[in-house]
Amino acid sequence: MSAFAEAMRERVRAARAALAEARAAGDAYAAAVAEDELDDALRLARAHGVTTDAPEGPEGPGAAP
């Protein structure tokens, strides 16, 4: 696996973790920022053919809107 691909996967994991933490804390602003970061990370991963280790999209399956 390339260093770039692993860095993209780590960026996606970190963004997902930040989003989950912000939602758990009820911080709407931090959640919006984290969601934007996740969207950007997923977009870049797709553009470069990097698969991520979880479903795409900031919400994931079954997440509440």
PDB file of C-alpha atoms in Angstrom:
ATOM      1  CA  MET A   1       0.000   0.000   0.000  1.00  0.00           C
ATOM      2  CA  SER A   2       1.326   3.429  -0.859  1.00  0.00           C
ATOM      3  CA  ALA A   3       2.097   6.057   1.735  1.00  0.00           C
ATOM      4  CA  PHE A   4      -0.406   8.359   0.026  1.00  0.00           C
ATOM      5  CA  ALA A   5      -3.206   5.799   0.241  1.00  0.00           C
ATOM      6  CA  GLU A   6      -2.513   5.138   3.916  1.00  0.00           C
ATOM      7  CA  ALA A   7      -2.408   8.881   4.638  1.00  0.00           C
ATOM      8  CA  MET A   8      -5.790   9.308   2.921  1.00  0.00           C
ATOM      9  CA  ARG A   9      -7.277   6.443   4.912  1.00  0.00           C
ATOM     10  CA  GLU A  10      -5.956   7.949   8.145  1.00  0.00           C
ATOM     11  CA  ARG A  11      -7.399  11.346   7.212  1.00  0.00           C
ATOM     12  CA  VAL A  12     -10.808   9.737   6.666  1.00  0.00           C
ATOM     13  CA  ARG A  13     -10.583   7.837   9.981  1.00  0.00           C
ATOM     14  CA  ALA A  14      -9.610  11.000  11.864  1.00  0.00           C
ATOM     15  CA  ALA A  15     -12.422  12.988  10.269  1.00  0.00           C
ATOM     16  CA  ARG A  16     -14.968  10.304  11.150  1.00  0.00           C
ATOM     17  CA  ALA A  17     -13.718  10.241  14.744  1.00  0.00           C
ATOM     18  CA  ALA A  18     -13.885  14.039  14.993  1.00  0.00           C
ATOM     19  CA  LEU A  19     -17.424  14.008  13.623  1.00  0.00           C
ATOM     20  CA  ALA A  20     -18.532  11.351  16.104  1.00  0.00           C
ATOM     21  CA  GLU A  21     -16.970  13.261  19.010  1.00  0.00           C
ATOM     22  CA  ALA A  22     -18.593  16.535  17.977  1.00  0.00           C
ATOM     23  CA  ARG A  23     -22.001  14.897  17.649  1.00  0.00           C
ATOM     24  CA  ALA A  24     -21.627  13.158  21.010  1.00  0.00           C
ATOM     25  CA  ALA A  25     -20.759  16.501  22.596  1.00  0.00           C
ATOM     26  CA  GLY A  26     -23.721  18.182  20.899  1.00  0.00           C
ATOM     27  CA  ASP A  27     -21.411  20.725  19.249  1.00  0.00           C
ATOM     28  CA  ALA A  28     -23.137  21.667  16.015  1.00  0.00           C
ATOM     29  CA  TYR A  29     -20.331  23.919  14.787  1.00  0.00           C
ATOM     30  CA  ALA A  30     -17.591  21.325  15.361  1.00  0.00           C
ATOM     31  CA  ALA A  31     -19.802  18.699  13.717  1.00  0.00           C
ATOM     32  CA  ALA A  32     -20.243  20.899  10.631  1.00  0.00           C
ATOM     33  CA  VAL A  33     -16.497  21.514  10.400  1.00  0.00           C
ATOM     34  CA  ALA A  34     -15.755  17.796  10.839  1.00  0.00           C
ATOM     35  CA  GLU A  35     -18.369  16.879   8.237  1.00  0.00           C
ATOM     36  CA  ASP A  36     -16.767  19.248   5.741  1.00  0.00           C
ATOM     37  CA  GLU A  37     -13.349  17.699   6.442  1.00  0.00           C
ATOM     38  CA  LEU A  38     -14.784  14.212   5.978  1.00  0.00           C
ATOM     39  CA  ASP A  39     -16.477  15.192   2.712  1.00  0.00           C
ATOM     40  CA  ASP A  40     -13.195  16.625   1.422  1.00  0.00           C
ATOM     41  CA  ALA A  41     -11.167  13.592   2.513  1.00  0.00           C
ATOM     42  CA  LEU A  42     -13.622  11.185   0.877  1.00  0.00           C
ATOM     43  CA  ARG A  43     -13.679  13.259  -2.322  1.00  0.00           C
ATOM     44  CA  LEU A  44      -9.891  13.213  -2.564  1.00  0.00           C
ATOM     45  CA  ALA A  45      -9.740   9.496  -1.808  1.00  0.00           C
ATOM     46  CA  ARG A  46     -12.257   8.735  -4.565  1.00  0.00           C
ATOM     47  CA  ALA A  47     -10.471  11.037  -7.021  1.00  0.00           C
ATOM     48  CA  HIS A  48      -7.243   9.109  -6.484  1.00  0.00           C
ATOM     49  CA  GLY A  49      -8.786   5.631  -6.419  1.00  0.00           C
ATOM     50  CA  VAL A  50      -8.178   5.082  -2.715  1.00  0.00           C
ATOM     51  CA  THR A  51     -10.717   2.860  -1.026  1.00  0.00           C
ATOM     52  CA  THR A  52     -11.664   3.684   2.540  1.00  0.00           C
ATOM     53  CA  ASP A  53     -12.366   1.202   5.308  1.00  0.00           C
ATOM     54  CA  ALA A  54     -15.944   2.303   6.061  1.00  0.00           C
ATOM     55  CA  PRO A  55     -19.020   3.335   4.104  1.00  0.00           C
ATOM     56  CA  GLU A  56     -18.660   6.577   2.198  1.00  0.00           C
ATOM     57  CA  GLY A  57     -20.453   9.713   3.230  1.00  0.00           C
ATOM     58  CA  PRO A  58     -20.383  11.593   6.480  1.00  0.00           C
ATOM     59  CA  GLU A  59     -23.499   9.950   7.842  1.00  0.00           C
ATOM     60  CA  GLY A  60     -22.827   6.287   7.243  1.00  0.00           C
ATOM     61  CA  PRO A  61     -25.673   3.796   7.036  1.00  0.00           C
ATOM     62  CA  GLY A  62     -28.442   4.178   9.560  1.00  0.00           C
ATOM     63  CA  ALA A  63     -27.165   7.453  11.019  1.00  0.00           C
ATOM     64  CA  ALA A  64     -29.689   9.982  12.180  1.00  0.00           C
ATOM     65  CA  PRO A  65     -29.968  13.115  10.034  1.00  0.00           C
TER      66      PRO A  65
END
